Coordinates of C-alpha atoms and ligand atoms in Angstrom, one line a residue:
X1 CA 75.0 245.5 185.3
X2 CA 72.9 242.1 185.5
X3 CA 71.4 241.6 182.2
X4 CA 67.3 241.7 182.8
X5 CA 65.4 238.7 183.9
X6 CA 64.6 236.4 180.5
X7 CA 63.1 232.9 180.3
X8 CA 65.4 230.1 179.4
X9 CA 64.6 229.0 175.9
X10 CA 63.0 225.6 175.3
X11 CA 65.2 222.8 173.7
X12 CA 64.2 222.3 169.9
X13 CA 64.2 218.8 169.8
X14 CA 63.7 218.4 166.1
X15 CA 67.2 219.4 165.6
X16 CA 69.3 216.5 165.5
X17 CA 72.0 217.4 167.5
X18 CA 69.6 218.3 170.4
X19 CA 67.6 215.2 170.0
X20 CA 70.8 213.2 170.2
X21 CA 71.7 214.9 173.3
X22 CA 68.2 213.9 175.3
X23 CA 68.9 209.9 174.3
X24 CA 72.2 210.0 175.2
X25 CA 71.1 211.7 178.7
X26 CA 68.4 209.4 179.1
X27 CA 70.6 206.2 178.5
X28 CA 73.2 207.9 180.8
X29 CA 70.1 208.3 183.5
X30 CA 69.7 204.8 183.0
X31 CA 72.7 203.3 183.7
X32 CA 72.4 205.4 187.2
X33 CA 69.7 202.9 188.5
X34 CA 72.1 201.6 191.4
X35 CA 73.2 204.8 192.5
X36 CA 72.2 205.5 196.2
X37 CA 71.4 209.1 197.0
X38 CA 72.3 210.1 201.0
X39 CA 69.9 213.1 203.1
X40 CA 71.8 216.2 204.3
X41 CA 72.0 217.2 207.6
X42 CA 74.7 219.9 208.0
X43 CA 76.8 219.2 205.5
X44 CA 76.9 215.6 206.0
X45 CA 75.9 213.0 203.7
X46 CA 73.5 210.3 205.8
X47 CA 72.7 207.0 204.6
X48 CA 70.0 205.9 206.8
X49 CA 68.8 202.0 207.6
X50 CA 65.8 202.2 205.3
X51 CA 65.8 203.0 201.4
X52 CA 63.1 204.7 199.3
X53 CA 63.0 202.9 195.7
X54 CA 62.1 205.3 192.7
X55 CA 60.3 203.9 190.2
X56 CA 59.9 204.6 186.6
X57 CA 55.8 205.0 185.9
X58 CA 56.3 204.4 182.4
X59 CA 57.9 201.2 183.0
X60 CA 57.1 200.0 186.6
X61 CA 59.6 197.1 186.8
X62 CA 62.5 199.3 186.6
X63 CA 64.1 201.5 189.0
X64 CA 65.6 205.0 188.5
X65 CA 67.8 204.8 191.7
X66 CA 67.3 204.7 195.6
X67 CA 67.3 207.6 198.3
X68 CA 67.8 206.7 201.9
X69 CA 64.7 207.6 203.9
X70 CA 64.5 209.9 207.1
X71 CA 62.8 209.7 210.0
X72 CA 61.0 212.0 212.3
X73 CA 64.3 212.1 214.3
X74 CA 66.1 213.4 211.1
X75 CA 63.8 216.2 211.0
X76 CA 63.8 217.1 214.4
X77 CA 68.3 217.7 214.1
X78 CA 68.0 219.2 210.6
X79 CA 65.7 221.9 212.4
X80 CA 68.1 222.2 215.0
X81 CA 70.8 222.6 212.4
X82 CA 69.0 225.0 210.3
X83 CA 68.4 227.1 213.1
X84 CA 72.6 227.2 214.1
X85 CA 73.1 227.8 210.3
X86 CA 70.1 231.0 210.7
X87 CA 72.4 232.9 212.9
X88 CA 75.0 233.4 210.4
X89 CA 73.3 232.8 206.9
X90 CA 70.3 235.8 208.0
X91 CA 73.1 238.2 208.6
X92 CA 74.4 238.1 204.7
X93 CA 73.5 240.2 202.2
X94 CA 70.3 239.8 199.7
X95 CA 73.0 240.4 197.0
X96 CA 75.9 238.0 198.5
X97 CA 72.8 235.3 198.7
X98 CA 71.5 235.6 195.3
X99 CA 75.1 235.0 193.5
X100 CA 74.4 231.4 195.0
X101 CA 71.3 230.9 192.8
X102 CA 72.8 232.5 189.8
X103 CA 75.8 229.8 189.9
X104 CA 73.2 227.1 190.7
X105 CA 71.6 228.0 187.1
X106 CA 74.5 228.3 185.4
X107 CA 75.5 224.4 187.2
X108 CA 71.8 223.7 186.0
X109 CA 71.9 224.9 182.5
X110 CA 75.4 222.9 181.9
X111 CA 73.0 219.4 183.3
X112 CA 69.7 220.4 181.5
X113 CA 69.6 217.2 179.4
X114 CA 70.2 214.7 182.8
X115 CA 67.9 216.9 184.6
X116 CA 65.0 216.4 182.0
X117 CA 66.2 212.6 181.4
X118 CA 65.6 212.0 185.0
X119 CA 62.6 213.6 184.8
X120 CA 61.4 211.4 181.7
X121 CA 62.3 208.2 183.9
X122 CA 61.1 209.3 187.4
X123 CA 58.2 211.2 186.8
X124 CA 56.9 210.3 183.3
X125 CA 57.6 213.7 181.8
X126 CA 57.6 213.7 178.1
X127 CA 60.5 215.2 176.5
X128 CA 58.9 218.0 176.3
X129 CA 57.6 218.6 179.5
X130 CA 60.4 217.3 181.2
X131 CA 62.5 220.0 179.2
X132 CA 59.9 223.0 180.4
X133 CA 60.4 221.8 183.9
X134 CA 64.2 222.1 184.2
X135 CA 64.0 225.4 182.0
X136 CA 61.4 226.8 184.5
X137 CA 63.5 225.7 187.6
X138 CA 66.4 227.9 186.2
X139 CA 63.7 230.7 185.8
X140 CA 63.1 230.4 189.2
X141 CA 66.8 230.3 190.3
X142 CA 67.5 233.2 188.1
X143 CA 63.9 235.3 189.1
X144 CA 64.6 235.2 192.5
X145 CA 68.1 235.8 192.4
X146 CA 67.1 239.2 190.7
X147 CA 64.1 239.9 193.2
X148 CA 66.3 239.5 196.2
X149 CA 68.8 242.1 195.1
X150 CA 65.6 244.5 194.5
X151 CA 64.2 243.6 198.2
X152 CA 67.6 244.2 199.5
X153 CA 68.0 248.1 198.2
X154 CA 66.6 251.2 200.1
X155 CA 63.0 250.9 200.9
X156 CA 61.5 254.0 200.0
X157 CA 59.6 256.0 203.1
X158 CA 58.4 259.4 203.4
X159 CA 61.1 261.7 205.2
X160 CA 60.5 264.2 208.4
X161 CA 63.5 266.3 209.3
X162 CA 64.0 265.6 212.5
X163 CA 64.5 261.9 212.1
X164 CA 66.2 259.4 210.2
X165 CA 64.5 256.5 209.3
X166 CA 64.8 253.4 206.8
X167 CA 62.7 249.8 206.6
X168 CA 64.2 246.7 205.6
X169 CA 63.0 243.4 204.9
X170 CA 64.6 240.8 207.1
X171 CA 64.5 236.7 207.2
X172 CA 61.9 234.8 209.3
X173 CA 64.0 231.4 210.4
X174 CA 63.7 228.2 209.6
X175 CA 61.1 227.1 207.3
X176 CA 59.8 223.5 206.3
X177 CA 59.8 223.1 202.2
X178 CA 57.5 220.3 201.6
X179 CA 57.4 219.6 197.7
X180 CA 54.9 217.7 195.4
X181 CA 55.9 215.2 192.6
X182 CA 54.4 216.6 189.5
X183 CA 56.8 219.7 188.8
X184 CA 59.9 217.9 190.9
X185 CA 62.6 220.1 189.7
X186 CA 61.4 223.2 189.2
X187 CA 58.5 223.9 192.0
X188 CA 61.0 222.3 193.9
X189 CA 64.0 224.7 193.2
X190 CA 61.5 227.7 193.4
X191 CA 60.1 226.9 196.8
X192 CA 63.7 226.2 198.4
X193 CA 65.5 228.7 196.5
X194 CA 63.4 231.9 197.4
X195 CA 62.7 230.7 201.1
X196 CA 66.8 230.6 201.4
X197 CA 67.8 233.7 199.2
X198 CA 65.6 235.6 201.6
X199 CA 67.6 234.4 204.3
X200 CA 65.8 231.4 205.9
X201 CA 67.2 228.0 206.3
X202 CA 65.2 225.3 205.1
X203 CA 64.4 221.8 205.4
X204 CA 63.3 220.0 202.4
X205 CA 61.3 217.4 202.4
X206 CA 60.5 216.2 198.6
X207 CA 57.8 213.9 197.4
X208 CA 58.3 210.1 197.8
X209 CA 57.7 209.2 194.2
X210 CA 60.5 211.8 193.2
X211 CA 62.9 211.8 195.1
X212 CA 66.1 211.4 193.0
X213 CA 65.7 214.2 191.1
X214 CA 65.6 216.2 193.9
X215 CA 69.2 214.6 195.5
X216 CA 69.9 215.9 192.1
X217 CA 69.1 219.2 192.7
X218 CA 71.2 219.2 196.3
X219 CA 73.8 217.7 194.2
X220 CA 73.6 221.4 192.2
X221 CA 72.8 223.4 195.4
X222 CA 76.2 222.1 197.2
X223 CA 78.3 222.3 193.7
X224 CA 77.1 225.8 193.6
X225 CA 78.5 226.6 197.2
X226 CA 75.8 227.1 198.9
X227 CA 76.8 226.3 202.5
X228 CA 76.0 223.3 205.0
X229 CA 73.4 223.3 207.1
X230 CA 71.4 226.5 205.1
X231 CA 69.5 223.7 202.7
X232 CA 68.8 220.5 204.7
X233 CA 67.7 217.6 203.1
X234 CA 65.0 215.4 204.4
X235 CA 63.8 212.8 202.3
X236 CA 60.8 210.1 203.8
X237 CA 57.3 210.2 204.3
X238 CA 54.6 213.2 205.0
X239 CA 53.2 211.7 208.1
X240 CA 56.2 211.1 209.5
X241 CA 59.4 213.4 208.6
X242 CA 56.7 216.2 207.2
X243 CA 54.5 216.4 210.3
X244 CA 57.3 216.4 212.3
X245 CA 58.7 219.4 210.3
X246 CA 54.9 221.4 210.4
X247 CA 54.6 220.3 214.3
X248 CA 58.1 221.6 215.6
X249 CA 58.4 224.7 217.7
X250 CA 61.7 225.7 215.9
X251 CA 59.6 225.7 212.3
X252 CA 59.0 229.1 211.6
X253 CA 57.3 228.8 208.2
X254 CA 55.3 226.2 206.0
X255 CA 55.8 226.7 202.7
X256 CA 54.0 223.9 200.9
X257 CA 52.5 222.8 197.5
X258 CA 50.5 219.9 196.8
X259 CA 47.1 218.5 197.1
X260 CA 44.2 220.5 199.2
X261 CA 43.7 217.5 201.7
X262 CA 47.5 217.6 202.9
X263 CA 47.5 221.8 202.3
X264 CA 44.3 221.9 204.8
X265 CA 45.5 219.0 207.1
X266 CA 48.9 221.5 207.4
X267 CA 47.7 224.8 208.3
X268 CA 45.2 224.0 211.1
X269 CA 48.2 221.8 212.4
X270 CA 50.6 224.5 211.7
X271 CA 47.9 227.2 213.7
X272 CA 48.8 225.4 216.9
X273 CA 51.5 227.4 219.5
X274 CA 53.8 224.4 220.3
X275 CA 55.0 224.5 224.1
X276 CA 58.3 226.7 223.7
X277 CA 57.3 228.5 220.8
X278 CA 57.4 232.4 220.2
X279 CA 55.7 233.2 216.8
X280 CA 52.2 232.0 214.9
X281 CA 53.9 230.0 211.7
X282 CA 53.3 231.6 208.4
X283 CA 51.8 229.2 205.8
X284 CA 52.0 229.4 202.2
X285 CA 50.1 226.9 200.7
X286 CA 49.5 225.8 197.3
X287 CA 47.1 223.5 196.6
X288 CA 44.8 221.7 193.8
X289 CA 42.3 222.7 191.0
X290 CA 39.2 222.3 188.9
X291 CA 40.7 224.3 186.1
X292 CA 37.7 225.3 183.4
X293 CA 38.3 226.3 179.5
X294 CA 34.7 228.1 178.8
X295 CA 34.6 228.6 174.7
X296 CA 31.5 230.8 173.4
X297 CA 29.7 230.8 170.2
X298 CA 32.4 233.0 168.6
X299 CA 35.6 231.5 169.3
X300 CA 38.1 230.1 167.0
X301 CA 36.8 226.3 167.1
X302 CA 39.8 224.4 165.7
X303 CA 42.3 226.3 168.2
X304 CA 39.9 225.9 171.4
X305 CA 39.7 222.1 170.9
X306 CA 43.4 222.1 170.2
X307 CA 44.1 224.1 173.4
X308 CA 41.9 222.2 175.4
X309 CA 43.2 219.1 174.2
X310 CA 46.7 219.5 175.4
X311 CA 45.3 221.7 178.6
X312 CA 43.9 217.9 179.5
X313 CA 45.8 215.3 178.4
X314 CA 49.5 216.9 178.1
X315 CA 51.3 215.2 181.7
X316 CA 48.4 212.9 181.7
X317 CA 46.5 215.8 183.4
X318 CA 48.7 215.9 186.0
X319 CA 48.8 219.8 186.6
X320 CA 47.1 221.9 189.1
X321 CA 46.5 223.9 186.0
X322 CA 45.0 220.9 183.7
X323 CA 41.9 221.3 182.3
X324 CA 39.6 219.1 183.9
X325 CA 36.3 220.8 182.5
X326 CA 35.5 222.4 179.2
X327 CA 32.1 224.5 179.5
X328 CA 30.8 224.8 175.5
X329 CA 27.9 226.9 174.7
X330 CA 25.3 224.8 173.6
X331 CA 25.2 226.5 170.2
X332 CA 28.7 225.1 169.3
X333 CA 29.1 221.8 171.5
X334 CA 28.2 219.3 168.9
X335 CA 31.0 221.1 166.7
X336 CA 33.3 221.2 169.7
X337 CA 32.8 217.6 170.6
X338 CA 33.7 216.7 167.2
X339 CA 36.5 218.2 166.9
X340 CA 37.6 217.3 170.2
X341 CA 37.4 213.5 169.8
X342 CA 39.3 214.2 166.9
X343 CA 42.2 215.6 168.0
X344 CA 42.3 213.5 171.1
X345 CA 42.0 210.3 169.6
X346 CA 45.1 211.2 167.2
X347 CA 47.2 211.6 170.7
X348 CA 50.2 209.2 170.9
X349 CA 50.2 207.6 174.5
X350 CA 53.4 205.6 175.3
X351 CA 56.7 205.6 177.4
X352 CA 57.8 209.0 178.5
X353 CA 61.2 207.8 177.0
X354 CA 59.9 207.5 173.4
X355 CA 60.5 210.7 171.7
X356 CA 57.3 210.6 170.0
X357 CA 54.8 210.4 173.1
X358 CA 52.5 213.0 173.4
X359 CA 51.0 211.7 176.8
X360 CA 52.9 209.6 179.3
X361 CA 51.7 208.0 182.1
X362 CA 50.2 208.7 185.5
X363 CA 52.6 208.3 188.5
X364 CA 51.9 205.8 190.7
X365 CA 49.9 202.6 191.2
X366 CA 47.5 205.0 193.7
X367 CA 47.0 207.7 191.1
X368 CA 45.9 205.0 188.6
X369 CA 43.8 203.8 190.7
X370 CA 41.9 206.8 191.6
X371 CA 42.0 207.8 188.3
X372 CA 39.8 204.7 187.4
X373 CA 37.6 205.1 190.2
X374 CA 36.4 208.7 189.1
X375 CA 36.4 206.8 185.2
X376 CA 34.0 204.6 186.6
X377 CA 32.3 207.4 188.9
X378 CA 31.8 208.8 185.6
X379 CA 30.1 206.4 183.3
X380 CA 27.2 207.1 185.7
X381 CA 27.5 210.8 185.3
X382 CA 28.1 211.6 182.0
X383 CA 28.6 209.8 178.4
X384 CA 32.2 207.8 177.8
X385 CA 33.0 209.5 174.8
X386 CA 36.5 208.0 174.4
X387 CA 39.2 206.9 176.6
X388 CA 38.3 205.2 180.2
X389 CA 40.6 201.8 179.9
X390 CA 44.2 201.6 180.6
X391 CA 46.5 201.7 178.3
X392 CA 49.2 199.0 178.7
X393 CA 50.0 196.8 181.4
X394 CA 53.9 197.4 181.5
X395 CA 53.1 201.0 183.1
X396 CA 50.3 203.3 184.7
X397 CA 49.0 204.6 181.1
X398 CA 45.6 205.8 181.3
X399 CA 43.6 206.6 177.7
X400 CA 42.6 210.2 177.3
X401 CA 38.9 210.2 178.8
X402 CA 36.5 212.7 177.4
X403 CA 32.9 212.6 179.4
X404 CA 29.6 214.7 177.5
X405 CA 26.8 216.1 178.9
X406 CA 28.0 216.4 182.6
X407 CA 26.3 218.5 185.2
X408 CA 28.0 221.2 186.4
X409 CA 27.4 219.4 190.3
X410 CA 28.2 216.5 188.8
X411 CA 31.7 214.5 191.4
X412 CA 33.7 214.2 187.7
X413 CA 32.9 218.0 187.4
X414 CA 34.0 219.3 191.1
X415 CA 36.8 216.7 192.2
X416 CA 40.2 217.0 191.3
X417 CA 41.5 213.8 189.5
X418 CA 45.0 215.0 188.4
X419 CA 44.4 212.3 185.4
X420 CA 43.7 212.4 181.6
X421 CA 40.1 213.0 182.5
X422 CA 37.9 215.6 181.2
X423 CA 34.5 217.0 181.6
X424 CA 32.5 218.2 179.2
X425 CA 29.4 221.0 180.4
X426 CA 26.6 222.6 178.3
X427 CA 26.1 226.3 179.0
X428 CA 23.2 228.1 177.5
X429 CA 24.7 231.3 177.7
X430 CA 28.1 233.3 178.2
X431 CA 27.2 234.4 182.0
X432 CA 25.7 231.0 182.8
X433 CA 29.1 229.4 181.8
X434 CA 31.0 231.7 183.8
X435 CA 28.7 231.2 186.3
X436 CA 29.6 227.1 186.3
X437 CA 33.3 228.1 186.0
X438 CA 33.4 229.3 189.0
X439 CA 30.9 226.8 190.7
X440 CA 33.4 224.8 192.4
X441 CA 35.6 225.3 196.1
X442 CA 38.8 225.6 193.7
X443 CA 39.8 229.0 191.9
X444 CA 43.2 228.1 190.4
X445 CA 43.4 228.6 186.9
X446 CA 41.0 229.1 184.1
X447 CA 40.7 229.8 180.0
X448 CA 38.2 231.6 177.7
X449 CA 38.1 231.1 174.4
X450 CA 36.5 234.2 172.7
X451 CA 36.6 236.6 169.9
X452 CA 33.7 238.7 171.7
X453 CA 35.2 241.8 173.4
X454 CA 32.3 242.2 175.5
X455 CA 32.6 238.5 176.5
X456 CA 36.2 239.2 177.5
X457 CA 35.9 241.9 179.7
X458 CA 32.6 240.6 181.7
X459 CA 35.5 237.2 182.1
X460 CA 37.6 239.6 183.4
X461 CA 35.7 240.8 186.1
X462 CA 33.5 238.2 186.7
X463 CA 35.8 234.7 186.5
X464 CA 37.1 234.0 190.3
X465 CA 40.7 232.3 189.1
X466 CA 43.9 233.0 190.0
X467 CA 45.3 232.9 187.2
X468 CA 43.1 233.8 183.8
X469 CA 43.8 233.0 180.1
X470 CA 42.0 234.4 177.5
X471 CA 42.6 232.8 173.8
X472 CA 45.2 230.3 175.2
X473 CA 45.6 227.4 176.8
X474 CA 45.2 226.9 180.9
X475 CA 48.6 225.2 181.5
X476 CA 52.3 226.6 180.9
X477 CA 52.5 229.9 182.9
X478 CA 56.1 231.2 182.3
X479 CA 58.1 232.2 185.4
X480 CA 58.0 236.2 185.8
X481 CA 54.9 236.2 183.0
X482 CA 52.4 234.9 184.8
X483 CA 53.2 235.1 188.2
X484 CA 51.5 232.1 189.3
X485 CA 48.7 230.7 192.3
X486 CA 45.1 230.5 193.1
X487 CA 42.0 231.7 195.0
X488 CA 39.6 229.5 197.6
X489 CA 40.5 226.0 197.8
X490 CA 43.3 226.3 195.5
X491 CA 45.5 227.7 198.0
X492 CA 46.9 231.1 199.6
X493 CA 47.8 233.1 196.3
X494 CA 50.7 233.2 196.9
X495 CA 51.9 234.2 193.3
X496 CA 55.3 231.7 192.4
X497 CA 57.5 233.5 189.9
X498 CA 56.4 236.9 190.9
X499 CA 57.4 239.9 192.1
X500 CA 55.1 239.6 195.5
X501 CA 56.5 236.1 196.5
X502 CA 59.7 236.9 198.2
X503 CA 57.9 239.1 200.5
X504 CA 56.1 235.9 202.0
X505 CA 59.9 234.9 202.9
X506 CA 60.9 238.0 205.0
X507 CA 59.4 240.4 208.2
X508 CA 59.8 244.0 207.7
X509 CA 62.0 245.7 210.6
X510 CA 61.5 250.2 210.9
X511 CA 64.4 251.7 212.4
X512 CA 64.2 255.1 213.6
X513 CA 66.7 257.7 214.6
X514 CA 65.9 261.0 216.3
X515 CA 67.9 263.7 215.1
Ligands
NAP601 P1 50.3 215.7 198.2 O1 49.9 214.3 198.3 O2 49.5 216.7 199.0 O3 51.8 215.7 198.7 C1 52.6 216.9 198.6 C2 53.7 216.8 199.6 O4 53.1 216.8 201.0 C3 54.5 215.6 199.5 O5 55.9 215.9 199.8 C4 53.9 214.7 200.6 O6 54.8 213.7 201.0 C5 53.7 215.7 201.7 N1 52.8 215.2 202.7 C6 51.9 214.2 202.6 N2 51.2 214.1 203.8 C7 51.7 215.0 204.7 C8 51.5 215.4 206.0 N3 50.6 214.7 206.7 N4 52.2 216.4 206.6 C9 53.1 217.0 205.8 N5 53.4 216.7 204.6 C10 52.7 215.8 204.0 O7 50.3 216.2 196.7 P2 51.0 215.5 195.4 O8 50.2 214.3 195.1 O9 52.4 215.4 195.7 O10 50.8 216.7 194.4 C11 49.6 216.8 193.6 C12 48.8 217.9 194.1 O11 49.5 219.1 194.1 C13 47.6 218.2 193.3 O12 46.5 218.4 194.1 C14 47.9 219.5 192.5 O13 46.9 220.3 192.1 C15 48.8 220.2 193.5 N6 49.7 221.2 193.0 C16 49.4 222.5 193.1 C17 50.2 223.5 192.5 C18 49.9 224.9 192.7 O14 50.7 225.7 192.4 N7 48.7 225.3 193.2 C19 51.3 223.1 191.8 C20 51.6 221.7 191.7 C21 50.8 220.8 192.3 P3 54.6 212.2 200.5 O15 55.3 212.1 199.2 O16 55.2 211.3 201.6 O17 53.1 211.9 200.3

């Protein structure tokens, strides 16, 4: 019997032996700086003419290793490979599939430290979150593995005697993975992983700011067995090898995560029938946020501001789940500002690397860039509070920025920045700051801070997010806990680590026998 689904445990790095694990993984990471990492296109390793140089943010001289970069031409044969690998892969069992993703945890459980240390140097994951990420790609692995053996037994209908007649679920074809930088491994892993154990093919196409720790992850996927030409690996740019994937006949499926721009750009793209094609492509798309933390006049004070603080600023604010606005009632937001600074000013920015950082950098010279242009967007908005300089020159370090008394239409209060920026809105009552909550095109996720019963059940109802937190912070939904997307802008809901999201994977076929 398979033990019941459980989330891997966090590593305790206060306990020496752990902590002397991560530096040994990250100086191992770092001696890896010269490896070369090849695409896969059936089964073969590809070096291409062109390389794609991954850069540490925390340190932006130094480079974490190189991936050879496809073209639109690579694309275009992985498709036609993952469609010859359809034919055969589609016809295997749910349960033969998913022993393929329970090895690849086990192969990912026995790497956990390199995984996060690549993590800490490629992406500018603190230890911490670095650690979360790898432990939440083996949720996914381990989820799905699970789900696919439940989608795969008898599907209950109701019975007529003269007839005998089932429903199964049944692959789609060949679907284009196309993957965002800020949860590399684990979004990553989920997005592949569930497309394939429903019995598509895929081509994935990772972000170009991390794309060694996804070679890392085919590394894992062809340890664990899975066969060539099921998970094809397309490394290289979105408007080239990722439009050629959405644009293709052959592509049967989207499934996407990133910003709204790209997410929007994708599915009126994907709505066009190419000549030769037989289907309408199914999209999933998950896209940004505007993520609010509304704290009334009977909330715990000390824990909002704490949970709010590390909603913001924990990954530089680089979640679609960050906390980009917190709406105070005006009773308690001199308090809350207070206590806010406080906290936040106490916050130990620095190299991912460093054990003790708190908040890392952002990822890329663009990001700090736009960062500081909604900073500076913002002094004419709101009140600088504390934060809005850069944080040292060797790497794209952003102080924690905390804006006061910003309107609720105000560009710092309906944009997404994905940075340590964050908004802070007067309400004058519970409704009205519900009311601002949910004043913006995104609906991803959202907080309330509240010891009022009343005040929780009118959230309930009334707060349009995907994914709702009452008394906690916005960020860290747990695989199979929170099943996890969101409404409007934010994307299709389609509900990652769930029991829904295979579904999105899969066409049911009715069989019917007369008896
Ligand atoms: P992004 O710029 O939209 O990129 C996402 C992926 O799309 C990358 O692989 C990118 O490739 C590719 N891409 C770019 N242009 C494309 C095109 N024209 N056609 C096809 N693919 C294209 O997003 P990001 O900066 O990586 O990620 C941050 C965003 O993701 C934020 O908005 C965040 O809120 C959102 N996010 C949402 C969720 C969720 O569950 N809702 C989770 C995580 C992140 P390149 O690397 O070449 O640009």
């Amino acid at each position: 019997m398979l033990p019941e689904f459980r989330n891997e445990p966090f590593s305790q790095f206060s306990h020496p032996d752990v902590r002397a694990q991560m530096i040994a993984a990250i100086e191992a990471v770092k001696r890896e700086q010269d490896n070369k990492y090849p695409l896969y296109i059936d089964g073969e390793a590809i070096a291409t003419e062109k390389l794609i140089e991954s850069i540490n943010p925390s340190r932006k001289e130094e480079i974490v290793g190189r991936v050879y970069e496809g073209t639109a031409e690579h694309a275009q044969r992985a498709i036609a490979g993952a469609a010859r690998a359809f034919t055969w892969w589609s016809k295997k069992s749910f349960a033969e599939r998913a022993r393929y993703l329970f090895k690849a945890a086990a192969i990912m459980r026995r790497r956990k430290f390199e995984l996060s240390a690549t993590m800490v140097l490629e992406a500018g994951k603190t230890w911490a979150e670095a650690d979360a990420d790898t432990a939440e790609a083996i949720d996914f692995l381990e989820f799905y593995a699970r789900e696919a053996i439940r989608l795969g037994e008898p599907q209950p209908l109701t019975r007529i005697r003269e007839e005998d007649n089932e429903l199964y679920y049944i692959p789609l074809g060949v679907g284009a993975i196309i993957t965002p930088w800020n949860f590399p491994l684990a979004i990553l892993t989920g997005m592949t992983t569930s497309a394939i154990v429903a019995g598509n093919t895929v081509v994935l196409k990772p972000a170009m700011q991390t794309p060694v720790i996804a070679a890392k992850f085919m590394e894992v996927m062809k340890e664990a067995g899975v066969p060539a030409g099921v998970i094809q690996f397309v490394p290289g740019a979105g408007e080239t090898v990722g439009e050629a994937l959405v644009d293709h006949p052959q592509t049967r499926f989207i499934s996407f995560t990133g910003s709204r721009r790209i997410g929007c750009r994708i599915y009126e793209r994907a709505a066009k029938v190419q000549p030769g094609q037989i289907w309408l492509k199914r999209v999933i798309a998950e896209m940004g946020g505007k993520d609010a933390i509304v704290v009334d006049e009977h909330a715990d004070l000390d824990d909002a501001a704490r949970q709010i603080v590390a909603s913001a600023f924990h990954f530089a604010g680089q979640k679609c789940s960050a906390c980009s606005r917190a709406i105070l009632h005006e009773s308690i937001y001199d308090e809350m500002v207070e206590r806010l600074l406080a906290i936040t000013k106490d916050l130990r920015v620095g190299e991912a690397d460093n054990a003790d950082s708190q908040v890392g950098p952002v990822i890329d010279e663009g990001a700090f860039q736009k960062v500081m242009s909604y900073i500076e967007i913002g002094q004419g908005e709101g009140t600088l509070l504390c934060g809005g300089k850069p944080a040292s020159e060797h790497g794209y370090f952003i102080e924690p920025t905390i804006f006061g008394d910003v309107q609720p239409t105000a560009r710092i209060a309906q944009e997404e920045i994905f940075g340590p920026v964050l908004a802070l809105i007067k309400a004058g009552s519970f409704e009205e700051a519900i009311d601002i909550a949910n004043g913006t095109d995104y609906g991803l996720t959202g907080s309330v801070f509240s010891r009022d019963r009343d005040h929780l059940e009118y959230a309930r109802v009334n707060f349009q997010v995907g994914n709702l937190y009452f008394n906690r912070k916005s960020t860290g939904a747990l695989v199979g806990v929170h099943p996890f997307g969101g409404f409007n802008m934010s994307g299709t809901d389609s509900k990652a680590g769930g029991r829904d999201y295979l579904l999105q994977f899969t066409q049911a076929k009715a069989v019917s026998e007369r008896l």
